[in-house]
Every structure is written in structure tokens, then in C-alpha cells.
Amino acid sequence: MILNDPPPSGGVAPRALLSVVVPCFDEEAVIGETHRRLAATLEAVPGLDFELVYVDDGSRDATLNLLRELQRADARVRVLALSRNFGHEIAVTAGLKCAAGDAVVLIDADLQDPPEVIPEMLERWRRGADVAYGLRTERDGETRFKRWTASAFYRVINRLADISIPLDTGGFRLMDRKVVDAFLAMPERDRFARAMVAWTGFRQEPVPYRRAARTAGETKYPFGKMLRLAIDGIVSFSLAPLRLATWLGFLASGLALAGIAYVLVLRLLTAAWVSGWASLLVAVLFLGGVQLICLGILGAYLGRIYGEVKRRPLYLVKERLGFSLTGGRAMREEPADE
Ligand code: UDP
Ligand code: MG
């Protein structure tokens, strides 16, 4: 079925195709249930065709086998298996690239984002929203520490970066085809999907939902990985840390000037002088510290530039099931088997 772009009024031609992209990494404990709930929810939406794109991000458990079974039983299932673990953001990109839908939903495999919210996102889309993002009203089963770090992170990135990411949103969202295409047109390697989607603009609307606890398995985002994601987000969307060097330079020279004035005044007016190595040592250490911090910041940007100029592929695929060989948008013409 070929669909024209939805009319500008936001209406959608009958029988739109929705793709749901589900990144999975070691999710054997939940994936069956996830599939059951996704399929049940989407079947209940009138006038909707859908495909479920599961991206296996190099799982070490039985996830891929389970996905193969799902695909055998259900022609709406597509499975994209990456050659190793590339990380959540890359897995999402890989899935988006293969999604054929007029709209695409991103959802975690662990049922923390309830599939039952998708019909409401679809409703927003039908009324003209280009992005309908899940807004968490409550989070069950997450530690206070995780909640606190998450909210601190959004505050920091919104202050530093030149975009604004709504507080308390995660990856759970519906995107119109034009937003997906814009997202895929961004070639960078450090992919931070929610910031990149915020950057695209268009009409973005929140859909409040209650974030559940993980039904099984455990989080793959321990603190260290969260911190890396946060730094990625800031460095790829903001030059503010680079400016920090300048400000620290002004601060250090200001302090030094004040010190010089103090020493001179003391010497000229009172014939006393400041003695001792301690002050000297403190000044040297302070300056050394400032310089190292600035070098570190330069290094962070330089490292990223190095990563970008190598132009390696973002990910490698080891297996595709349920897609036609042409992949992408063209495959909606094909029967869903290989
Ligand atoms: N995930 C992935 N690759 C990874 C880590 C996670 O594809 O390297 C998937 C994971 O299977 C889940 C989603 O990304 O569907 C979110 O991961 P998780 O639930 O561990 O993160 P949290 O909800 O704790 O932030
Ligand atoms: Mg989770």
C-alpha cells in the first residue's frame, strides 16, 4: 500500500502504517509479554496497519531466538540483529532506518513504557502533531537517586545546550515520517535521540503517562553509562564547556592581578612584604588545575571529532528477518516474508 503524505491539516489517509521500533538487549524475560501487549494494543486501533521492528542489540541470552520465533509466528514482526552490542541509541537508529511506517513509535522492551499509551499518541498524530512524546508523571520502582540524577541532567543540558528537552521525557515517543527522515539525516555518531528529536523542531506534544517499574530483568543503564550519556548530550549540543576555559582564564588572571596589586601596595606603602612559598605554591597548583580542566574539555571535543572523521559505519547487521531485501520504505510493497 502506498500512502501519500498526510494532508497539511494533519489528517491521515485511511490505513496508515505504523512502525514500532523496540531495541532489545538481554530481554528474554519480558520480550514475549512485550510483543503480546504491543500486538493486542495495536490490533484494537481501527484503520491501522502496523509492523513491529525488534532490534536485537547483541543480546547474550535467548532474546534473538525468541525474536526469531515471534517472527515465524507473526508476519508483522521484523527482526534486525546487530553484530554485537552497540548501545541503546545506535540500536534505535538502526531500527528507525528499517522502519517503513508513516509514523514510528520508539518504545523500550522492558514494558516500563506502557504500550497502551500508543493509541493516544496516534490520536495526537492524527490531529496534526509531528512528535508525541511520553511525559512521565510518576516513576515506580526507580531509586530516588536515579530520579534525582535524571532531573538534574535535564536542568543542566537545557541550560547549557542550545535546545530545550522537556523535563521527564525518555525515549518513548511517536514521530511522524518527516521527523524520522530528519533524524536519519543527522550523521553524527554520538547519538542522543531525545535531544536530536527536540532539535528538529516541528510540532511536539506531550502525552502524560505513568512510568512503570521494569517487569523483569534489570536496567542496562548503571550510573556510569548514564553519566556518559549525559556528557554525550552536553558535548554534542553545546559549546558552553569550551567557553569555560576563557572564563576560568579571566578568573585566574583577575585573582593574579589582585594579588600583584596587594603585594605592591604592601611593599611601597608599608615597607613590609609578603613572604613564604605557600602562596606561590597555591597559585601554581590553581593554575595547573585550571589548565588541566581546560585540556580535558578540549580533549572531549577532540575525541569526538576523531570519532566522526573516521566515518565508520554506525552499526553492523548480522541478520534481518521479515524485511524485504530492498529494506526501508520500499518494503511496504512486498509481502512480509523473506
Ligand atoms: N538497550 C539496548 N542496548 C543497550 C542497552 C539497552 O538496546 O546496550 C535497550 C533495552 O533492552 C531496553 C532499552 O534499551 O529496551 C532501555 O534500557 P533499560 O531499560 O536498561 O534502561 P532504563 O530504562 O533503565 O533507562
Ligand atoms: Mg528500562
CSV table of C-alpha atoms and ligand atoms in Angstrom, one decimal:
chain,number,residue,atom,x,y,z
A,1,MET,CA,0.0,0.0,0.0
A,2,ILE,CA,1.3,3.4,-0.9
A,3,LEU,CA,0.2,6.4,1.1
A,4,ASN,CA,0.7,10.0,0.1
A,5,ASP,CA,2.0,12.4,2.8
A,6,PRO,CA,-0.8,13.2,5.2
A,7,PRO,CA,-2.6,16.4,4.2
A,8,PRO,CA,-1.3,19.6,5.9
A,9,SER,CA,-4.4,19.8,8.0
A,10,GLY,CA,-3.0,16.9,9.9
A,11,GLY,CA,-5.5,14.4,8.7
A,12,VAL,CA,-4.2,11.0,7.7
A,13,ALA,CA,-5.2,8.9,4.8
A,14,PRO,CA,-7.1,5.8,5.8
A,15,ARG,CA,-5.0,2.8,6.9
A,16,ALA,CA,-1.8,4.4,7.9
A,17,LEU,CA,1.2,2.3,8.5
A,18,LEU,CA,2.7,2.5,12.0
A,19,SER,CA,6.2,1.1,12.8
A,20,VAL,CA,7.1,0.3,16.4
A,21,VAL,CA,10.8,0.1,17.0
A,22,VAL,CA,11.8,-1.9,20.0
A,23,PRO,CA,15.5,-2.1,21.0
A,24,CYS,CA,16.3,-5.3,22.9
A,25,PHE,CA,19.4,-6.1,24.9
A,26,ASP,CA,19.2,-9.2,27.1
A,27,GLU,CA,15.4,-9.0,27.4
A,28,GLU,CA,14.5,-12.7,27.2
A,29,ALA,CA,12.5,-12.4,30.4
A,30,VAL,CA,10.0,-9.8,29.0
A,31,ILE,CA,10.1,-9.9,25.2
A,32,GLY,CA,7.2,-12.4,24.8
A,33,GLU,CA,4.9,-10.4,27.1
A,34,THR,CA,6.0,-7.1,25.4
A,35,HIS,CA,5.1,-8.5,22.0
A,36,ARG,CA,1.8,-9.8,23.2
A,37,ARG,CA,0.8,-6.4,24.7
A,38,LEU,CA,2.0,-4.4,21.7
A,39,ALA,CA,0.1,-6.5,19.3
A,40,ALA,CA,-3.0,-6.6,21.3
A,41,THR,CA,-3.0,-2.8,21.8
A,42,LEU,CA,-2.3,-2.0,18.1
A,43,GLU,CA,-4.9,-4.5,16.8
A,44,ALA,CA,-7.5,-2.6,18.7
A,45,VAL,CA,-6.8,0.6,16.8
A,46,PRO,CA,-9.2,0.9,13.9
A,47,GLY,CA,-7.7,1.8,10.5
A,48,LEU,CA,-4.1,1.0,11.3
A,49,ASP,CA,-1.6,-1.3,9.8
A,50,PHE,CA,1.5,-1.9,11.8
A,51,GLU,CA,4.8,-3.6,11.8
A,52,LEU,CA,7.0,-4.3,14.9
A,53,VAL,CA,10.7,-3.8,14.3
A,54,TYR,CA,12.7,-5.6,17.0
A,55,VAL,CA,16.3,-4.7,17.1
A,56,ASP,CA,18.5,-7.2,18.9
A,57,ASP,CA,21.4,-5.2,20.2
A,58,GLY,CA,23.8,-8.2,20.5
A,59,SER,CA,22.0,-9.9,23.3
A,60,ARG,CA,23.9,-12.6,25.1
A,61,ASP,CA,20.8,-14.5,26.2
A,62,ALA,CA,18.0,-16.2,24.3
A,63,THR,CA,16.4,-12.9,23.2
A,64,LEU,CA,17.3,-13.4,19.5
A,65,ASN,CA,15.9,-16.9,19.4
A,66,LEU,CA,12.7,-15.7,21.0
A,67,LEU,CA,12.5,-12.9,18.4
A,68,ARG,CA,13.0,-15.5,15.6
A,69,GLU,CA,10.2,-17.5,16.9
A,70,LEU,CA,7.9,-14.4,17.2
A,71,GLN,CA,8.8,-13.6,13.6
A,72,ARG,CA,7.9,-17.1,12.4
A,73,ALA,CA,4.5,-16.8,14.0
A,74,ASP,CA,3.7,-13.3,13.1
A,75,ALA,CA,4.3,-11.7,9.7
A,76,ARG,CA,4.1,-8.2,11.1
A,77,VAL,CA,7.3,-8.8,13.1
A,78,ARG,CA,10.7,-7.7,11.7
A,79,VAL,CA,13.9,-8.6,13.4
A,80,LEU,CA,17.1,-6.8,12.9
A,81,ALA,CA,20.0,-8.4,14.7
A,82,LEU,CA,23.2,-6.3,15.2
A,83,SER,CA,26.5,-8.0,15.1
A,84,ARG,CA,27.3,-7.0,18.7
A,85,ASN,CA,26.1,-4.7,21.4
A,86,PHE,CA,26.2,-1.2,20.0
A,87,GLY,CA,24.2,0.5,22.7
A,88,HIS,CA,20.7,1.7,23.0
A,89,GLU,CA,20.9,4.9,20.9
A,90,ILE,CA,22.6,3.1,18.0
A,91,ALA,CA,20.1,0.3,18.2
A,92,VAL,CA,17.3,2.8,17.9
A,93,THR,CA,18.9,4.4,14.9
A,94,ALA,CA,19.2,1.0,13.2
A,95,GLY,CA,15.6,0.3,13.9
A,96,LEU,CA,14.4,3.7,12.6
A,97,LYS,CA,16.4,3.2,9.4
A,98,CYS,CA,14.5,0.0,8.6
A,99,ALA,CA,11.1,1.3,9.7
A,100,ALA,CA,8.7,1.8,6.8
A,101,GLY,CA,5.8,3.5,8.7
A,102,ASP,CA,4.1,6.8,8.1
A,103,ALA,CA,4.7,7.2,11.8
A,104,VAL,CA,7.2,5.4,14.1
A,105,VAL,CA,6.9,4.7,17.8
A,106,LEU,CA,10.1,4.1,19.9
A,107,ILE,CA,9.5,2.0,22.9
A,108,ASP,CA,11.7,0.2,25.4
A,109,ALA,CA,11.4,-3.6,25.5
A,110,ASP,CA,11.0,-3.8,29.3
A,111,LEU,CA,7.4,-2.5,29.4
A,112,GLN,CA,8.4,0.5,31.5
A,113,ASP,CA,6.7,2.5,28.8
A,114,PRO,CA,3.2,1.0,28.6
A,115,PRO,CA,2.2,0.1,25.0
A,116,GLU,CA,-1.4,1.2,26.0
A,117,VAL,CA,-0.3,4.8,25.7
A,118,ILE,CA,0.4,4.4,21.9
A,119,PRO,CA,-3.2,4.9,20.8
A,120,GLU,CA,-3.2,8.2,22.5
A,121,MET,CA,0.0,9.2,20.7
A,122,LEU,CA,-1.6,8.1,17.4
A,123,GLU,CA,-4.6,10.3,18.2
A,124,ARG,CA,-2.3,13.3,18.7
A,125,TRP,CA,-0.6,12.5,15.4
A,126,ARG,CA,-3.9,12.3,13.6
A,127,ARG,CA,-4.7,15.7,14.9
A,128,GLY,CA,-1.5,17.1,13.5
A,129,ALA,CA,1.3,16.6,16.0
A,130,ASP,CA,4.6,15.6,14.4
A,131,VAL,CA,6.1,14.3,17.6
A,132,ALA,CA,4.1,12.9,20.6
A,133,TYR,CA,6.5,12.3,23.4
A,134,GLY,CA,5.7,10.4,26.6
A,135,LEU,CA,5.9,12.6,29.6
A,136,ARG,CA,6.4,10.7,32.8
A,137,THR,CA,4.2,11.7,35.6
A,138,GLU,CA,5.3,9.1,38.1
A,139,ARG,CA,8.1,6.6,38.1
A,140,ASP,CA,7.5,3.4,40.0
A,141,GLY,CA,10.4,1.3,41.1
A,142,GLU,CA,13.2,3.7,40.3
A,143,THR,CA,15.5,4.8,43.1
A,144,ARG,CA,15.4,8.3,44.3
A,145,PHE,CA,19.0,8.7,43.2
A,146,LYS,CA,18.1,7.8,39.6
A,147,ARG,CA,15.2,10.2,39.6
A,148,TRP,CA,17.3,13.0,41.1
A,149,THR,CA,20.2,12.5,38.7
A,150,ALA,CA,17.8,12.4,35.7
A,151,SER,CA,16.1,15.7,36.7
A,152,ALA,CA,19.5,17.3,37.4
A,153,PHE,CA,20.7,16.2,34.0
A,154,TYR,CA,17.8,17.8,32.2
A,155,ARG,CA,18.3,21.0,34.0
A,156,VAL,CA,22.0,21.1,33.1
A,157,ILE,CA,21.6,20.3,29.5
A,158,ASN,CA,18.7,22.7,29.0
A,159,ARG,CA,20.9,25.5,30.5
A,160,LEU,CA,24.0,24.6,28.5
A,161,ALA,CA,22.7,23.4,25.2
A,162,ASP,CA,21.1,25.4,22.5
A,163,ILE,CA,17.9,23.3,22.5
A,164,SER,CA,15.3,22.5,25.1
A,165,ILE,CA,14.5,19.0,26.0
A,166,PRO,CA,11.3,18.7,28.0
A,167,LEU,CA,11.9,17.6,31.6
A,168,ASP,CA,10.9,14.0,32.4
A,169,THR,CA,10.8,12.6,28.9
A,170,GLY,CA,12.6,9.4,27.9
A,171,GLY,CA,12.9,7.7,24.6
A,172,PHE,CA,9.2,6.8,24.4
A,173,ARG,CA,7.7,8.8,21.6
A,174,LEU,CA,5.8,8.8,18.3
A,175,MET,CA,7.4,10.5,15.3
A,176,ASP,CA,6.0,11.5,12.0
A,177,ARG,CA,7.8,10.3,8.9
A,178,LYS,CA,9.3,13.7,8.3
A,179,VAL,CA,10.8,13.8,11.8
A,180,VAL,CA,12.2,10.3,11.3
A,181,ASP,CA,13.8,11.3,8.0
A,182,ALA,CA,15.3,14.4,9.6
A,183,PHE,CA,16.7,12.3,12.4
A,184,LEU,CA,18.2,9.8,10.0
A,185,ALA,CA,19.7,12.7,8.0
A,186,MET,CA,21.9,13.5,11.0
A,187,PRO,CA,25.1,11.7,10.5
A,188,GLU,CA,26.7,12.1,13.9
A,189,ARG,CA,28.0,9.1,15.9
A,190,ASP,CA,27.2,10.3,19.4
A,191,ARG,CA,23.6,9.9,19.0
A,192,PHE,CA,21.4,11.2,21.7
A,193,ALA,CA,17.9,10.6,20.3
A,194,ARG,CA,15.8,12.7,22.6
A,195,ALA,CA,17.9,15.8,22.1
A,196,MET,CA,18.2,15.3,18.3
A,197,VAL,CA,14.4,14.9,18.1
A,198,ALA,CA,14.0,18.1,20.1
A,199,TRP,CA,16.4,19.8,17.8
A,200,THR,CA,14.3,19.0,14.7
A,201,GLY,CA,11.5,21.3,15.9
A,202,PHE,CA,8.1,20.7,14.2
A,203,ARG,CA,5.1,20.3,16.4
A,204,GLN,CA,5.9,18.4,19.5
A,205,GLU,CA,3.2,17.5,22.1
A,206,PRO,CA,3.5,15.7,25.4
A,207,VAL,CA,1.4,12.7,26.3
A,208,PRO,CA,1.4,12.1,30.1
A,209,TYR,CA,1.8,8.6,31.3
A,210,ARG,CA,2.9,6.7,34.4
A,211,ARG,CA,6.2,5.1,34.0
A,212,ALA,CA,6.0,1.6,35.5
A,213,ALA,CA,8.8,-0.4,37.1
A,214,ARG,CA,10.7,-2.9,34.9
A,215,THR,CA,8.6,-6.0,34.9
A,216,ALA,CA,11.7,-8.3,34.7
A,217,GLY,CA,15.4,-8.2,34.0
A,218,GLU,CA,17.5,-5.3,35.2
A,219,THR,CA,18.5,-1.9,34.0
A,220,LYS,CA,21.3,-1.7,31.5
A,221,TYR,CA,21.9,1.9,32.4
A,222,PRO,CA,24.0,1.9,35.5
A,223,PHE,CA,25.3,5.2,36.8
A,224,GLY,CA,28.5,5.2,34.7
A,225,LYS,CA,26.6,4.8,31.4
A,226,MET,CA,24.1,7.4,32.4
A,227,LEU,CA,27.0,9.8,33.1
A,228,ARG,CA,28.4,9.1,29.6
A,229,LEU,CA,25.1,9.7,28.0
A,230,ALA,CA,24.8,13.0,29.9
A,231,ILE,CA,28.3,14.1,28.7
A,232,ASP,CA,27.5,13.0,25.2
A,233,GLY,CA,24.3,15.0,25.3
A,234,ILE,CA,26.1,18.1,26.5
A,235,VAL,CA,29.1,17.9,24.3
A,236,SER,CA,27.2,17.3,21.2
A,237,PHE,CA,24.7,20.0,21.7
A,238,SER,CA,26.6,22.8,23.5
A,239,LEU,CA,29.8,24.7,23.1
A,240,ALA,CA,29.5,26.1,26.6
A,241,PRO,CA,32.2,23.9,28.1
A,242,LEU,CA,34.7,25.3,25.6
A,243,ARG,CA,33.9,28.8,26.7
A,244,LEU,CA,34.6,27.7,30.3
A,245,ALA,CA,38.3,27.9,29.5
A,246,THR,CA,38.0,31.6,28.7
A,247,TRP,CA,36.1,32.3,31.9
A,248,LEU,CA,38.5,30.4,34.0
A,249,GLY,CA,41.3,32.3,32.4
A,250,PHE,CA,39.7,35.6,33.2
A,251,LEU,CA,39.1,34.4,36.8
A,252,ALA,CA,42.7,33.3,37.3
A,253,SER,CA,44.2,36.5,35.8
A,254,GLY,CA,41.8,38.5,37.9
A,255,LEU,CA,43.0,36.8,41.0
A,256,ALA,CA,46.6,37.2,40.0
A,257,LEU,CA,46.1,41.0,39.3
A,258,ALA,CA,44.5,41.5,42.7
A,259,GLY,CA,47.5,39.6,44.2
A,260,ILE,CA,50.0,41.8,42.4
A,261,ALA,CA,48.3,45.0,43.5
A,262,TYR,CA,48.2,43.7,47.1
A,263,VAL,CA,51.9,42.8,47.1
A,264,LEU,CA,52.9,46.1,45.5
A,265,VAL,CA,50.8,48.3,47.8
A,266,LEU,CA,52.1,46.5,50.8
A,267,ARG,CA,55.8,46.9,49.7
A,268,LEU,CA,55.5,50.6,48.6
A,269,LEU,CA,53.4,51.9,51.4
A,270,THR,CA,54.4,49.9,54.4
A,271,ALA,CA,57.9,48.6,53.7
A,272,ALA,CA,56.6,45.1,54.6
A,273,TRP,CA,56.5,42.3,52.1
A,274,VAL,CA,54.6,39.1,51.7
A,275,SER,CA,56.9,36.2,52.4
A,276,GLY,CA,56.7,32.4,52.0
A,277,TRP,CA,56.4,29.7,49.5
A,278,ALA,CA,52.9,28.7,50.4
A,279,SER,CA,51.2,31.5,48.4
A,280,LEU,CA,53.4,30.7,45.4
A,281,LEU,CA,52.6,27.0,45.6
A,282,VAL,CA,48.9,27.6,45.9
A,283,ALA,CA,48.9,29.9,42.8
A,284,VAL,CA,50.9,27.3,40.8
A,285,LEU,CA,48.6,24.5,41.8
A,286,PHE,CA,45.5,26.6,41.0
A,287,LEU,CA,46.7,27.5,37.5
A,288,GLY,CA,47.8,23.9,36.8
A,289,GLY,CA,44.4,22.7,37.8
A,290,VAL,CA,42.6,25.2,35.6
A,291,GLN,CA,44.8,24.3,32.6
A,292,LEU,CA,44.2,20.5,33.1
A,293,ILE,CA,40.5,21.0,33.2
A,294,CYS,CA,40.6,23.0,30.0
A,295,LEU,CA,42.8,20.4,28.3
A,296,GLY,CA,40.3,17.8,29.4
A,297,ILE,CA,37.4,19.7,27.9
A,298,LEU,CA,39.4,20.2,24.6
A,299,GLY,CA,40.1,16.5,24.7
A,300,ALA,CA,36.4,15.6,25.0
A,301,TYR,CA,35.6,17.6,21.8
A,302,LEU,CA,38.7,16.5,20.0
A,303,GLY,CA,38.0,12.8,20.8
A,304,ARG,CA,34.5,13.2,19.3
A,305,ILE,CA,35.9,14.9,16.2
A,306,TYR,CA,38.3,12.0,15.8
A,307,GLY,CA,35.4,9.6,16.1
A,308,GLU,CA,33.4,11.5,13.5
A,309,VAL,CA,36.2,11.8,10.9
A,310,LYS,CA,36.9,8.0,11.0
A,311,ARG,CA,33.5,7.6,9.4
A,312,ARG,CA,33.0,4.1,10.4
A,313,PRO,CA,29.5,2.6,10.0
A,314,LEU,CA,27.4,3.2,13.0
A,315,TYR,CA,26.5,-0.4,13.4
A,316,LEU,CA,26.8,-3.8,11.6
A,317,VAL,CA,23.9,-6.1,10.9
A,318,LYS,CA,24.2,-9.8,11.2
A,319,GLU,CA,20.7,-10.9,10.4
A,320,ARG,CA,17.4,-9.5,9.1
A,321,LEU,CA,14.2,-11.3,9.2
A,322,GLY,CA,10.8,-10.2,7.9
A,323,PHE,CA,12.2,-7.4,5.7
A,324,SER,CA,12.4,-7.5,2.0
A,325,LEU,CA,15.9,-7.1,0.7
A,326,THR,CA,15.3,-3.6,-0.5
A,327,GLY,CA,14.6,-2.6,3.1
A,328,GLY,CA,13.3,0.8,4.1
A,329,ARG,CA,10.3,2.5,2.7
A,330,ALA,CA,10.2,0.3,-0.4
A,331,MET,CA,9.4,-2.8,1.6
A,332,ARG,CA,5.8,-1.9,2.2
A,333,GLU,CA,5.1,-3.1,-1.3
A,334,GLU,CA,6.4,-6.6,-0.5
A,335,PRO,CA,4.7,-9.4,1.3
A,336,ALA,CA,6.3,-9.5,4.8
A,337,ASP,CA,8.4,-12.6,4.4
A,338,GLU,CA,11.8,-13.3,3.1
B,1,UDP,N1,19.1,-1.5,25.4
B,1,UDP,C1,19.8,-1.7,24.2
B,1,UDP,N2,21.1,-1.8,24.2
B,1,UDP,C2,21.9,-1.5,25.3
B,1,UDP,C3,21.2,-1.2,26.5
B,1,UDP,C4,19.8,-1.2,26.5
B,1,UDP,O1,19.1,-2.0,23.1
B,1,UDP,O2,23.1,-1.5,25.2
B,1,UDP,C5,17.6,-1.5,25.4
B,1,UDP,C6,17.0,-2.3,26.4
B,1,UDP,O3,16.8,-3.6,26.0
B,1,UDP,C7,15.7,-1.6,26.7
B,1,UDP,C8,16.0,-0.1,26.4
B,1,UDP,O4,17.2,-0.2,25.6
B,1,UDP,O5,14.7,-2.0,25.8
B,1,UDP,C9,16.2,0.7,27.7
B,1,UDP,O6,17.2,0.0,28.5
B,1,UDP,P1,17.0,-0.1,30.1
B,1,UDP,O7,15.6,-0.5,30.4
B,1,UDP,O8,18.1,-1.0,30.6
B,1,UDP,O9,17.3,1.4,30.5
B,1,UDP,P2,16.5,2.2,31.7
B,1,UDP,O10,15.0,2.0,31.4
B,1,UDP,O11,16.9,1.6,33.0
B,1,UDP,O12,16.9,3.6,31.5
B,2,MG,MG,14.1,0.4,31.3
